[in-house]
Amino acid sequence: MMVMRSDRHSLILGCVLGFLVLLGGCHGGSLNKNFYRKSCPLAEEIVRNATWRHVAANIALPARFLRMHFHDCFVRGCDGSVLLNSTKNNTAEKEAIPNLTLAGFDVIDDIKAEVEKKCPGVVSCADILALAARDSVSFQFKRSMWKVLTGRRDGTVSLASEALANIPSPFLNFTALQQNFANKGLSVRDLVVLSGAHTIGVGHCNAFSVRLYNFTGKGDQDPSLNSTYAASLKNQCKNLTDNTTFVPMDPITPLSFDTRYFTVLRQRRGLFESDAALLTNPNSASITQEMLNSRRFFKSFRTSIKRMGAISVLTGKSGEIRKVCSKIN
Ligand code: HEM
Ligand SMILES: *[C@@H]1O[C@H](CO)[C@@H](O)[C@H](O)[C@H]1NC(C)=O
Ligand SMILES: *[C@@H]1O[C@H](CO)[C@@H](O)[C@H](O)[C@H]1NC(C)=O
Ligand SMILES: *[C@@H]1O[C@H](CO)[C@@H](O)[C@H](O)[C@H]1NC(C)=O
Ligand SMILES: *[C@@H]1O[C@H](CO)[C@@H](O)[C@H](O)[C@H]1NC(C)=O
Ligand SMILES: *[C@@H]1O[C@H](CO)[C@@H](O)[C@H](O)[C@H]1NC(C)=O
Ligand SMILES: *[C@@H]1O[C@H](CO)[C@@H](O)[C@H](O)[C@H]1NC(C)=O
Ligand SMILES: *[C@@H]1O[C@H](CO)[C@@H](O)[C@H](O)[C@H]1NC(C)=O
Ligand SMILES: *[C@@H]1O[C@H](CO)[C@@H](O)[C@H](O)[C@H]1NC(C)=O
Ligand SMILES: CC(=O)N[C@H]1CO[C@H](CO)[C@@H](O)[C@@H]1O
């Protein structure tokens, strides 16, 4: 008991010092639970209803929104910058190569419009995206799968070059992935747990077909890839440059948010080199095993996505509350 209490005190002290030094605060910058309680009490309910209505009509949306939230947070923090359109003099994040297959922007604009009708100029696009990612994934469970703190504000800058520099490529090895996540204050555990998002959604052939056809430049196959699975992938992806065909990342339950990503990963059926890389480090490999347990995965995902959702957020008087998510005010 004494140990626990003193640990908690030093944690609080650390937070206070951190707050003074960084003007940041603890656990999620200065995000709050139900930030819009007074200013727009129905905000979260409007977002959830609208998101569920859209997901009921388009089952691909949960994967889209979850990935979009990740891309938003890894470039300039979770500030809605991924949602901005390019302008005459600026090429936005949306246009960057890793974003080529992002989609669902129109749906976010639509959800924002519904929120604006009730509370104009109050709810940020960054918060709407964080909520929509949670709510879309939660649709299959008919309950919220994780808490989303709110109070993010919207950024005014979106640069394609920054997306290229910050979003991890599917060709990275373990060391590079670890570094990429560490740059955002995320741990190896966060890396493994959040990669579990690949339990839903698809990957285009060109993001992995080098593993099938030319792994070391000698027309060979990646030896770490399950050869039965490789044969079935080759049936779908006929050449190295095919960027139109796509396959599910979790071939067992592609639409279900569950632990199957880890099941297939451990059968050497992870789709990308970045997935397979999680088995190349003893610590991360052991976390992939732990994540086979659903309760542990859901619990860990709650923790890690909260950490991701707090990366370099704009709060207080920084940034703005956009009127339309695809353009600055
Ligand atoms: C660890 C580093 C990661 C890499 C290298 C990576 C890479 C990729 C790639 C290449 C795709 C396929 C895009 C396509 O070809 O259409 C993809 C899809 C996806 N990623 Fe990741 N990703 C990573 C981490 C994450 C994280 C942290 C999340 C969310 C928490 C996430 C969520 C998704 C989702 C949901 C999809 C499916 C999108 C869809 O079907 O529309 N990824 N990722
Ligand atoms: C959201 O949907 C529920 C269930 O259909 C409904 O009772 C509620 O009034 C809706 N809330 C808003 C803000 O539209
Ligand atoms: C782009 O040009 C507009 C005016 O045409 C200007 O207001 C804006 O600041 C410019 N943006 C950037 C990123 O240079
Ligand atoms: C991982 O990739 C980096 C960057 O491409 C490279 O420098 C490094 O040697 C690789 N590490 C291993 C263990 O292959
Ligand atoms: C395979 O990679 C090697 C080395 O990078 C390259 O010379 C060759 O053209 C590639 N093969 C194909 C089919 O692209
Ligand atoms: C590669 O495959 C795609 C899809 O099947 C096809 O459209 C494209 O022409 C092929 N490219 C080459 C170089 O064979
Ligand atoms: C696919 O590749 C073709 C040929 O390289 C290119 O013109 C096209 O823009 C690419 N499409 C996508 C969606 O990346
Ligand atoms: C390859 O995948 C199959 C399932 O398709 C699995 O039964 C087998 O154990 C896997 N092989 C390896 C080496 O993991
Ligand atoms: C942003 O681009 C999308 C797709 O091109 C378009 O539908 C939307 O109207 C644009 N938003 C604004 C504010 O122009
Ligand atoms: C979804 C989306 O905005 N995709 C864009 C990605 O970038 C290309 C140009 O490089 C655009 O044509 C797409 O519209």
Short mmCIF file of C-alpha atoms and ligand atoms in Angstrom, two decimals:
data_model
loop_
_atom_site.label_atom_id
_atom_site.label_comp_id
_atom_site.label_asym_id
_atom_site.label_seq_id
_atom_site.Cartn_x
_atom_site.Cartn_y
_atom_site.Cartn_z
CA MET A 1 0.00 0.00 0.00
CA MET A 2 2.71 2.47 0.97
CA VAL A 3 4.54 1.75 -2.24
CA MET A 4 1.44 2.34 -4.30
CA ARG A 5 0.65 5.59 -2.55
CA SER A 6 4.11 7.01 -2.95
CA ASP A 7 4.13 5.91 -6.58
CA ARG A 8 0.94 7.80 -7.13
CA HIS A 9 2.35 10.88 -5.44
CA SER A 10 5.45 10.86 -7.57
CA LEU A 11 3.26 10.37 -10.63
CA ILE A 12 1.20 13.42 -9.68
CA LEU A 13 4.36 15.40 -8.91
CA GLY A 14 5.77 14.36 -12.28
CA CYS A 15 2.61 15.55 -13.94
CA VAL A 16 2.69 18.90 -12.20
CA LEU A 17 6.32 19.41 -13.17
CA GLY A 18 5.57 18.26 -16.71
CA PHE A 19 2.70 20.72 -16.81
CA LEU A 20 4.89 23.60 -15.68
CA VAL A 21 7.65 22.73 -18.09
CA LEU A 22 5.61 21.91 -21.17
CA LEU A 23 2.40 23.80 -20.40
CA GLY A 24 0.89 20.54 -21.43
CA GLY A 25 -0.74 18.71 -18.55
CA CYS A 26 -1.12 14.98 -18.14
CA HIS A 27 -2.63 12.16 -20.12
CA GLY A 28 -3.84 13.67 -23.35
CA GLY A 29 -2.56 17.22 -23.24
CA SER A 30 -5.47 19.19 -21.86
CA LEU A 31 -8.19 17.18 -23.47
CA ASN A 32 -11.29 16.58 -21.39
CA LYS A 33 -14.04 14.10 -20.93
CA ASN A 34 -17.12 15.44 -22.74
CA PHE A 35 -15.55 18.83 -23.49
CA TYR A 36 -18.74 20.01 -25.25
CA ARG A 37 -21.01 19.20 -22.28
CA LYS A 38 -22.00 22.86 -21.93
CA SER A 39 -21.29 24.32 -25.36
CA CYS A 40 -22.92 21.59 -27.45
CA PRO A 41 -24.42 18.88 -25.24
CA LEU A 42 -25.67 16.77 -28.14
CA ALA A 43 -22.40 16.90 -30.10
CA GLU A 44 -21.23 13.36 -29.34
CA GLU A 45 -24.70 11.92 -29.89
CA ILE A 46 -25.08 13.68 -33.24
CA VAL A 47 -21.72 12.36 -34.38
CA ARG A 48 -22.56 8.85 -33.24
CA ASN A 49 -25.97 8.79 -34.88
CA ALA A 50 -24.65 10.19 -38.14
CA THR A 51 -21.67 7.82 -38.13
CA TRP A 52 -23.83 4.77 -37.47
CA ARG A 53 -26.21 5.79 -40.23
CA HIS A 54 -23.31 6.07 -42.68
CA VAL A 55 -21.70 2.82 -41.56
CA ALA A 56 -25.00 0.97 -41.97
CA ALA A 57 -24.85 2.02 -45.62
CA ASN A 58 -21.09 1.55 -46.15
CA ILE A 59 -19.37 -1.20 -44.26
CA ALA A 60 -15.90 -0.02 -45.41
CA LEU A 61 -16.13 3.17 -43.37
CA PRO A 62 -14.82 1.94 -40.00
CA ALA A 63 -11.48 1.04 -41.59
CA ARG A 64 -11.41 4.33 -43.47
CA PHE A 65 -12.04 6.44 -40.39
CA LEU A 66 -9.70 4.52 -38.14
CA ARG A 67 -6.86 4.90 -40.62
CA MET A 68 -7.72 8.54 -41.23
CA HIS A 69 -7.54 9.26 -37.48
CA PHE A 70 -4.12 7.56 -37.34
CA HIS A 71 -2.83 9.59 -40.29
CA ASP A 72 -4.22 12.78 -38.78
CA CYS A 73 -2.46 12.19 -35.47
CA PHE A 74 0.91 11.25 -37.00
CA VAL A 75 1.17 14.48 -38.99
CA ARG A 76 1.21 17.68 -36.87
CA GLY A 77 -0.78 15.94 -34.15
CA CYS A 78 -4.52 15.21 -34.14
CA ASP A 79 -5.54 18.57 -35.60
CA GLY A 80 -7.78 17.60 -38.50
CA SER A 81 -5.04 18.55 -40.98
CA VAL A 82 -5.61 15.31 -42.93
CA LEU A 83 -9.09 16.57 -43.80
CA LEU A 84 -7.96 19.76 -45.56
CA ASN A 85 -8.10 20.05 -49.33
CA SER A 86 -5.22 21.30 -51.38
CA THR A 87 -5.38 24.89 -52.49
CA LYS A 88 -3.86 26.77 -55.44
CA ASN A 89 -0.60 27.30 -53.62
CA ASN A 90 -0.50 24.24 -51.35
CA THR A 91 -0.47 20.47 -51.80
CA ALA A 92 -2.25 19.02 -48.76
CA GLU A 93 -1.62 15.79 -46.81
CA LYS A 94 -4.49 14.15 -48.69
CA GLU A 95 -2.43 14.08 -51.85
CA ALA A 96 0.59 12.34 -50.37
CA ILE A 97 1.32 8.82 -51.53
CA PRO A 98 0.34 7.10 -48.27
CA ASN A 99 -2.97 8.94 -48.49
CA LEU A 100 -3.78 7.93 -52.01
CA THR A 101 -6.25 5.38 -50.78
CA LEU A 102 -7.71 7.29 -47.87
CA ALA A 103 -11.38 8.01 -48.46
CA GLY A 104 -14.49 8.90 -46.53
CA PHE A 105 -13.63 12.61 -46.41
CA ASP A 106 -17.03 13.46 -47.84
CA VAL A 107 -18.70 11.59 -44.99
CA ILE A 108 -16.74 13.58 -42.39
CA ASP A 109 -17.80 16.80 -44.14
CA ASP A 110 -21.38 15.56 -43.93
CA ILE A 111 -21.20 14.67 -40.23
CA LYS A 112 -19.64 18.06 -39.54
CA ALA A 113 -22.51 19.76 -41.39
CA GLU A 114 -25.00 18.01 -39.11
CA VAL A 115 -23.13 19.17 -36.01
CA GLU A 116 -22.89 22.71 -37.41
CA LYS A 117 -26.68 22.85 -37.79
CA LYS A 118 -27.06 22.43 -34.03
CA CYS A 119 -23.95 24.23 -32.76
CA PRO A 120 -22.26 26.39 -35.38
CA GLY A 121 -18.54 26.96 -34.91
CA VAL A 122 -18.21 24.95 -31.71
CA VAL A 123 -17.05 21.40 -32.42
CA SER A 124 -13.67 20.84 -34.07
CA CYS A 125 -13.11 18.61 -37.08
CA ALA A 126 -10.25 16.93 -35.23
CA ASP A 127 -12.68 15.86 -32.48
CA ILE A 128 -15.31 14.79 -35.01
CA LEU A 129 -12.74 12.55 -36.71
CA ALA A 130 -11.61 11.02 -33.39
CA LEU A 131 -15.24 10.38 -32.42
CA ALA A 132 -16.22 9.04 -35.84
CA ALA A 133 -13.29 6.61 -35.79
CA ARG A 134 -14.45 5.28 -32.41
CA ASP A 135 -18.14 5.24 -33.30
CA SER A 136 -17.71 3.58 -36.69
CA VAL A 137 -15.65 0.74 -35.21
CA SER A 138 -18.14 0.49 -32.34
CA PHE A 139 -21.13 0.08 -34.68
CA GLN A 140 -20.75 -3.71 -34.79
CA PHE A 141 -20.83 -3.83 -30.97
CA LYS A 142 -23.61 -1.27 -30.50
CA ARG A 143 -21.60 0.29 -27.65
CA SER A 144 -18.51 2.49 -27.41
CA MET A 145 -15.31 0.48 -27.60
CA TRP A 146 -13.09 3.23 -26.18
CA LYS A 147 -13.34 6.65 -24.57
CA VAL A 148 -12.50 9.70 -26.64
CA LEU A 149 -11.38 12.78 -24.77
CA THR A 150 -12.32 15.99 -26.60
CA GLY A 151 -11.29 19.62 -26.81
CA ARG A 152 -8.95 19.35 -29.79
CA ARG A 153 -8.79 22.37 -32.06
CA ASP A 154 -8.20 22.43 -35.78
CA GLY A 155 -4.90 23.24 -37.42
CA THR A 156 -4.58 25.49 -40.44
CA VAL A 157 -1.63 23.81 -42.14
CA SER A 158 -1.61 20.60 -44.19
CA LEU A 159 1.47 19.64 -46.20
CA ALA A 160 1.83 16.54 -48.37
CA SER A 161 5.57 16.53 -47.65
CA GLU A 162 4.92 16.14 -43.91
CA ALA A 163 2.64 13.16 -44.51
CA LEU A 164 5.40 11.46 -46.49
CA ALA A 165 7.91 12.14 -43.74
CA ASN A 166 5.76 11.03 -40.78
CA ILE A 167 3.47 8.23 -41.88
CA PRO A 168 5.19 4.88 -41.61
CA SER A 169 5.62 2.98 -44.86
CA PRO A 170 4.55 -0.67 -45.11
CA PHE A 171 8.15 -1.53 -46.04
CA LEU A 172 9.68 -0.53 -42.70
CA ASN A 173 11.51 -3.02 -40.48
CA PHE A 174 11.03 -3.28 -36.74
CA THR A 175 13.75 -0.78 -35.81
CA ALA A 176 12.35 1.85 -38.14
CA LEU A 177 8.76 1.28 -36.95
CA GLN A 178 9.85 1.54 -33.33
CA GLN A 179 11.63 4.81 -34.11
CA ASN A 180 8.65 6.17 -36.05
CA PHE A 181 6.34 5.52 -33.10
CA ALA A 182 8.88 6.76 -30.55
CA ASN A 183 9.00 10.03 -32.48
CA LYS A 184 5.33 10.41 -31.53
CA GLY A 185 5.87 9.40 -27.92
CA LEU A 186 4.45 5.92 -28.53
CA SER A 187 5.93 2.68 -27.25
CA VAL A 188 6.55 -0.72 -28.80
CA ARG A 189 3.43 -1.87 -26.99
CA ASP A 190 1.44 0.92 -28.67
CA LEU A 191 2.96 -0.08 -32.01
CA VAL A 192 1.86 -3.70 -31.68
CA VAL A 193 -1.56 -2.98 -30.19
CA LEU A 194 -2.43 -0.26 -32.71
CA SER A 195 -1.25 -2.42 -35.60
CA GLY A 196 -4.17 -4.59 -34.50
CA ALA A 197 -6.31 -2.02 -36.36
CA HIS A 198 -5.30 -4.02 -39.43
CA THR A 199 -7.93 -6.52 -38.33
CA ILE A 200 -10.29 -4.47 -40.53
CA GLY A 201 -9.78 -3.01 -43.97
CA VAL A 202 -7.78 -3.66 -47.06
CA GLY A 203 -4.36 -3.23 -48.60
CA HIS A 204 -3.59 -2.58 -52.24
CA CYS A 205 -1.30 -5.02 -54.03
CA ASN A 206 1.50 -2.55 -54.68
CA ALA A 207 1.99 -2.15 -50.91
CA PHE A 208 3.11 -5.78 -50.54
CA SER A 209 3.60 -7.48 -53.92
CA VAL A 210 7.37 -7.04 -53.76
CA ARG A 211 7.12 -9.76 -51.09
CA LEU A 212 5.57 -12.04 -53.70
CA TYR A 213 7.68 -11.30 -56.75
CA ASN A 214 10.97 -9.56 -56.08
CA PHE A 215 11.83 -9.55 -52.40
CA THR A 216 15.60 -9.24 -52.68
CA GLY A 217 15.68 -8.15 -56.31
CA LYS A 218 16.16 -11.70 -57.61
CA GLY A 219 12.58 -12.47 -58.54
CA ASP A 220 12.13 -14.19 -55.18
CA GLN A 221 9.50 -14.39 -52.46
CA ASP A 222 9.75 -13.16 -48.85
CA PRO A 223 10.73 -16.28 -46.89
CA SER A 224 8.94 -14.95 -43.80
CA LEU A 225 5.61 -15.00 -45.68
CA ASN A 226 3.42 -18.11 -45.31
CA SER A 227 3.88 -19.83 -48.68
CA THR A 228 0.30 -21.10 -48.93
CA TYR A 229 -0.92 -17.59 -48.31
CA ALA A 230 1.64 -16.16 -50.76
CA ALA A 231 0.26 -18.45 -53.46
CA SER A 232 -3.27 -17.18 -52.89
CA LEU A 233 -2.07 -13.56 -52.90
CA LYS A 234 -0.30 -14.15 -56.21
CA ASN A 235 -3.62 -15.25 -57.65
CA GLN A 236 -5.04 -11.87 -56.81
CA CYS A 237 -2.05 -9.60 -57.36
CA LYS A 238 -0.65 -10.45 -60.78
CA ASN A 239 2.31 -8.07 -60.95
CA LEU A 240 4.50 -5.65 -59.01
CA THR A 241 2.80 -2.46 -60.12
CA ASP A 242 -0.88 -3.33 -59.69
CA ASN A 243 -2.26 -0.48 -57.60
CA THR A 244 -5.96 -1.12 -58.21
CA THR A 245 -6.53 -4.61 -56.81
CA PHE A 246 -6.87 -4.85 -53.02
CA VAL A 247 -7.18 -7.69 -50.54
CA PRO A 248 -8.37 -7.86 -46.92
CA MET A 249 -5.59 -7.51 -44.36
CA ASP A 250 -7.37 -10.01 -42.12
CA PRO A 251 -8.47 -12.80 -44.47
CA ILE A 252 -10.52 -14.59 -41.79
CA THR A 253 -12.87 -11.83 -40.55
CA PRO A 254 -12.07 -8.75 -42.69
CA LEU A 255 -14.97 -6.63 -41.43
CA SER A 256 -14.85 -7.56 -37.79
CA PHE A 257 -12.84 -5.65 -35.19
CA ASP A 258 -11.32 -8.58 -33.32
CA THR A 259 -8.02 -10.34 -32.53
CA ARG A 260 -7.80 -12.22 -35.86
CA TYR A 261 -5.08 -9.85 -37.08
CA PHE A 262 -2.83 -11.37 -34.44
CA THR A 263 -3.95 -14.90 -35.29
CA VAL A 264 -3.04 -14.49 -38.95
CA LEU A 265 0.10 -12.52 -38.16
CA ARG A 266 1.41 -15.41 -36.10
CA GLN A 267 0.63 -17.78 -38.96
CA ARG A 268 3.03 -15.69 -41.06
CA ARG A 269 0.08 -14.24 -42.92
CA GLY A 270 0.64 -10.58 -42.00
CA LEU A 271 0.13 -8.68 -45.25
CA PHE A 272 2.82 -6.00 -45.10
CA GLU A 273 6.49 -6.22 -44.23
CA SER A 274 5.63 -3.83 -41.39
CA ASP A 275 3.17 -6.40 -40.01
CA ALA A 276 5.65 -9.28 -40.32
CA ALA A 277 8.29 -7.08 -38.66
CA LEU A 278 6.39 -7.28 -35.37
CA LEU A 279 7.49 -10.90 -35.09
CA THR A 280 11.18 -10.10 -35.57
CA ASN A 281 11.70 -8.60 -32.11
CA PRO A 282 11.26 -10.80 -29.02
CA ASN A 283 9.43 -8.16 -27.01
CA SER A 284 6.97 -7.20 -29.73
CA ALA A 285 6.49 -10.84 -30.73
CA SER A 286 5.47 -11.67 -27.19
CA ILE A 287 2.98 -8.79 -27.23
CA THR A 288 1.43 -10.22 -30.43
CA GLN A 289 0.86 -13.42 -28.50
CA GLU A 290 -0.70 -11.60 -25.57
CA MET A 291 -3.09 -9.86 -27.99
CA LEU A 292 -4.63 -13.17 -29.03
CA ASN A 293 -6.75 -12.74 -25.92
CA SER A 294 -9.74 -10.51 -26.85
CA ARG A 295 -10.15 -8.90 -23.48
CA ARG A 296 -6.50 -7.97 -23.33
CA PHE A 297 -6.58 -6.65 -26.89
CA PHE A 298 -9.65 -4.45 -26.33
CA LYS A 299 -8.28 -3.18 -23.03
CA SER A 300 -4.86 -2.43 -24.53
CA PHE A 301 -6.41 -0.83 -27.61
CA ARG A 302 -8.39 1.52 -25.36
CA THR A 303 -5.16 2.64 -23.72
CA SER A 304 -3.07 2.95 -26.87
CA ILE A 305 -5.62 4.75 -29.01
CA LYS A 306 -6.16 7.25 -26.23
CA ARG A 307 -2.41 7.92 -26.32
CA MET A 308 -2.47 8.20 -30.10
CA GLY A 309 -5.49 10.53 -29.96
CA ALA A 310 -3.59 12.93 -27.73
CA ILE A 311 -0.50 13.39 -29.92
CA SER A 312 0.42 17.10 -30.11
CA VAL A 313 -3.17 18.26 -29.88
CA LEU A 314 -4.03 21.94 -30.20
CA THR A 315 -6.13 23.13 -27.25
CA GLY A 316 -7.21 26.34 -25.55
CA LYS A 317 -6.81 29.23 -27.96
CA SER A 318 -4.51 27.50 -30.46
CA GLY A 319 -5.78 26.77 -33.93
CA GLU A 320 -9.42 27.31 -34.83
CA ILE A 321 -12.78 25.56 -35.05
CA ARG A 322 -13.27 25.01 -38.75
CA LYS A 323 -16.68 25.62 -40.26
CA VAL A 324 -16.06 23.10 -43.04
CA CYS A 325 -13.59 20.29 -42.43
CA SER A 326 -11.99 20.41 -45.88
CA LYS A 327 -10.97 24.07 -45.69
CA ILE A 328 -9.60 26.53 -43.17
CA ASN A 329 -11.92 29.36 -42.09
C1 HEM B 1 2.58 0.46 -37.81
C2 HEM B 1 2.67 1.14 -38.92
C3 HEM B 1 1.62 1.10 -39.98
C4 HEM B 1 1.84 0.93 -41.30
C5 HEM B 1 3.18 0.75 -41.98
C6 HEM B 1 0.55 0.92 -41.95
C7 HEM B 1 0.37 0.79 -43.32
C8 HEM B 1 -0.86 0.61 -43.92
C9 HEM B 1 -1.05 0.39 -45.33
C10 HEM B 1 0.05 0.35 -46.38
C11 HEM B 1 -2.38 0.21 -45.52
C12 HEM B 1 -3.07 -0.14 -46.84
C13 HEM B 1 -3.47 1.07 -47.62
C14 HEM B 1 -3.97 0.60 -48.95
O1 HEM B 1 -3.20 0.00 -49.69
O2 HEM B 1 -5.14 0.86 -49.25
C15 HEM B 1 -3.02 0.34 -44.25
C16 HEM B 1 -4.36 0.23 -44.05
C17 HEM B 1 -4.98 0.46 -42.85
N1 HEM B 1 -4.37 0.89 -41.69
FE1 HEM B 1 -2.41 0.91 -41.32
N2 HEM B 1 -0.42 1.09 -41.01
C18 HEM B 1 0.18 1.21 -39.79
C19 HEM B 1 -0.44 1.47 -38.58
C20 HEM B 1 -1.80 1.68 -38.45
C21 HEM B 1 -2.43 2.20 -37.27
C22 HEM B 1 -1.69 2.66 -36.02
C23 HEM B 1 -3.76 2.24 -37.53
C24 HEM B 1 -4.88 2.73 -36.65
C25 HEM B 1 -4.87 2.71 -35.34
C26 HEM B 1 -3.95 1.71 -38.86
C27 HEM B 1 -5.16 1.50 -39.46
C28 HEM B 1 -5.33 1.03 -40.74
C29 HEM B 1 -6.62 0.64 -41.29
C30 HEM B 1 -7.94 0.59 -40.53
C31 HEM B 1 -6.41 0.31 -42.63
C32 HEM B 1 -7.45 -0.12 -43.65
C33 HEM B 1 -7.94 1.08 -44.40
C34 HEM B 1 -9.09 0.79 -45.35
O3 HEM B 1 -9.43 -0.36 -45.58
O4 HEM B 1 -9.66 1.76 -45.87
N3 HEM B 1 -2.73 1.41 -39.40
N4 HEM B 1 -2.07 0.60 -43.29
C1 LIG B 2 -29.80 9.42 -31.87
O1 LIG B 2 -30.48 8.22 -32.17
C2 LIG B 2 -31.27 7.75 -31.10
C3 LIG B 2 -31.78 6.37 -31.48
O2 LIG B 2 -32.30 6.38 -32.75
C4 LIG B 2 -32.39 8.74 -30.84
O3 LIG B 2 -33.19 8.31 -29.78
C5 LIG B 2 -31.78 10.08 -30.50
O4 LIG B 2 -32.77 11.06 -30.35
C6 LIG B 2 -30.80 10.52 -31.57
N1 LIG B 2 -30.10 11.71 -31.10
C7 LIG B 2 -29.91 12.79 -31.83
C8 LIG B 2 -29.19 13.91 -31.21
O5 LIG B 2 -30.27 12.87 -33.00
C1 LIG B 3 -2.01 30.84 -50.35
O1 LIG B 3 -2.47 32.01 -51.00
C2 LIG B 3 -3.44 32.74 -50.27
C3 LIG B 3 -3.89 33.90 -51.12
O2 LIG B 3 -3.98 33.53 -52.46
C4 LIG B 3 -2.88 33.20 -48.95
O3 LIG B 3 -3.89 33.85 -48.21
C5 LIG B 3 -2.37 32.00 -48.17
O4 LIG B 3 -1.72 32.43 -47.00
C6 LIG B 3 -1.41 31.19 -49.01
N1 LIG B 3 -1.10 29.97 -48.27
C7 LIG B 3 0.13 29.52 -48.16
C8 LIG B 3 0.29 28.23 -47.40
O5 LIG B 3 1.08 30.07 -48.63
C1 LIG B 4 16.07 -1.32 -40.85
O1 LIG B 4 15.90 -0.32 -41.83
C2 LIG B 4 16.83 0.73 -41.70
C3 LIG B 4 16.39 1.85 -42.65
O2 LIG B 4 16.02 1.34 -43.88
C4 LIG B 4 18.23 0.21 -41.99
O3 LIG B 4 19.18 1.24 -41.90
C5 LIG B 4 18.53 -0.86 -40.97
O4 LIG B 4 19.78 -1.46 -41.27
C6 LIG B 4 17.46 -1.94 -40.95
N1 LIG B 4 17.67 -2.78 -39.80
C7 LIG B 4 17.69 -4.10 -39.87
C8 LIG B 4 17.89 -4.83 -38.60
O5 LIG B 4 17.53 -4.69 -40.92
C1 LIG B 5 13.53 -6.85 -59.29
O1 LIG B 5 14.48 -6.07 -58.60
C2 LIG B 5 15.69 -5.89 -59.31
C3 LIG B 5 16.67 -5.17 -58.39
O2 LIG B 5 16.08 -4.05 -57.82
C4 LIG B 5 15.39 -5.11 -60.59
O3 LIG B 5 16.59 -4.93 -61.31
C5 LIG B 5 14.36 -5.87 -61.42
O4 LIG B 5 14.00 -5.10 -62.54
C6 LIG B 5 13.13 -6.16 -60.59
N1 LIG B 5 12.21 -7.01 -61.32
C7 LIG B 5 11.02 -6.59 -61.71
C8 LIG B 5 10.17 -7.57 -62.42
O5 LIG B 5 10.61 -5.47 -61.50
C1 LIG B 6 -0.57 -5.37 -63.69
O1 LIG B 6 -1.85 -5.84 -63.26
C2 LIG B 6 -2.88 -4.88 -63.41
C3 LIG B 6 -4.15 -5.44 -62.81
O2 LIG B 6 -4.33 -6.76 -63.20
C4 LIG B 6 -3.02 -4.51 -64.88
O3 LIG B 6 -4.00 -3.51 -65.02
C5 LIG B 6 -1.71 -3.96 -65.39
O4 LIG B 6 -1.79 -3.71 -66.78
C6 LIG B 6 -0.58 -4.97 -65.14
N1 LIG B 6 0.69 -4.33 -65.47
C7 LIG B 6 1.64 -4.97 -66.14
C8 LIG B 6 2.90 -4.20 -66.35
O5 LIG B 6 1.52 -6.12 -66.49
C1 LIG B 7 -1.46 3.66 -60.32
O1 LIG B 7 -0.33 3.58 -61.16
C2 LIG B 7 -0.51 4.30 -62.36
C3 LIG B 7 0.70 3.97 -63.24
O2 LIG B 7 1.88 4.07 -62.52
C4 LIG B 7 -0.65 5.80 -62.05
O3 LIG B 7 -0.80 6.53 -63.22
C5 LIG B 7 -1.86 6.00 -61.15
O4 LIG B 7 -1.94 7.35 -60.72
C6 LIG B 7 -1.77 5.11 -59.94
N1 LIG B 7 -3.02 5.18 -59.22
C7 LIG B 7 -3.09 5.21 -57.91
C8 LIG B 7 -4.45 5.23 -57.31
O5 LIG B 7 -2.09 5.19 -57.19
C1 LIG B 8 0.28 -20.94 -42.97
O1 LIG B 8 -1.11 -20.64 -42.92
C2 LIG B 8 -1.93 -21.76 -42.61
C3 LIG B 8 -3.37 -21.27 -42.64
O2 LIG B 8 -3.69 -20.84 -43.92
C4 LIG B 8 -1.57 -22.32 -41.26
O3 LIG B 8 -2.34 -23.48 -40.99
C5 LIG B 8 -0.09 -22.67 -41.23
O4 LIG B 8 0.26 -23.09 -39.95
C6 LIG B 8 0.72 -21.45 -41.62
N1 LIG B 8 2.13 -21.77 -41.68
C7 LIG B 8 3.03 -21.24 -40.87
C8 LIG B 8 4.45 -21.58 -41.11
O5 LIG B 8 2.73 -20.46 -39.98
C1 LIG B 9 -12.66 19.31 -51.06
O1 LIG B 9 -12.46 18.35 -52.08
C2 LIG B 9 -13.55 17.47 -52.25
C3 LIG B 9 -13.14 16.41 -53.28
O2 LIG B 9 -12.50 16.98 -54.34
C4 LIG B 9 -14.79 18.25 -52.66
O3 LIG B 9 -15.89 17.38 -52.84
C5 LIG B 9 -15.08 19.28 -51.60
O4 LIG B 9 -16.17 20.09 -51.99
C6 LIG B 9 -13.87 20.16 -51.36
N1 LIG B 9 -14.13 21.07 -50.27
C7 LIG B 9 -14.15 22.38 -50.41
C8 LIG B 9 -14.43 23.19 -49.21
O5 LIG B 9 -13.95 22.91 -51.48
C1 LIG B 10 -8.90 10.47 -51.46
C2 LIG B 10 -8.03 11.49 -52.06
O1 LIG B 10 -8.12 12.65 -51.74
N1 LIG B 10 -7.17 11.05 -52.96
C3 LIG B 10 -6.30 11.95 -53.67
C4 LIG B 10 -4.87 11.49 -53.51
O2 LIG B 10 -4.02 12.24 -54.32
C5 LIG B 10 -4.32 12.22 -55.72
C6 LIG B 10 -3.29 13.05 -56.45
O3 LIG B 10 -2.00 12.70 -56.10
C7 LIG B 10 -5.71 12.79 -55.95
O4 LIG B 10 -6.03 12.69 -57.35
C8 LIG B 10 -6.71 11.99 -55.14
O5 LIG B 10 -7.98 12.58 -55.26
#
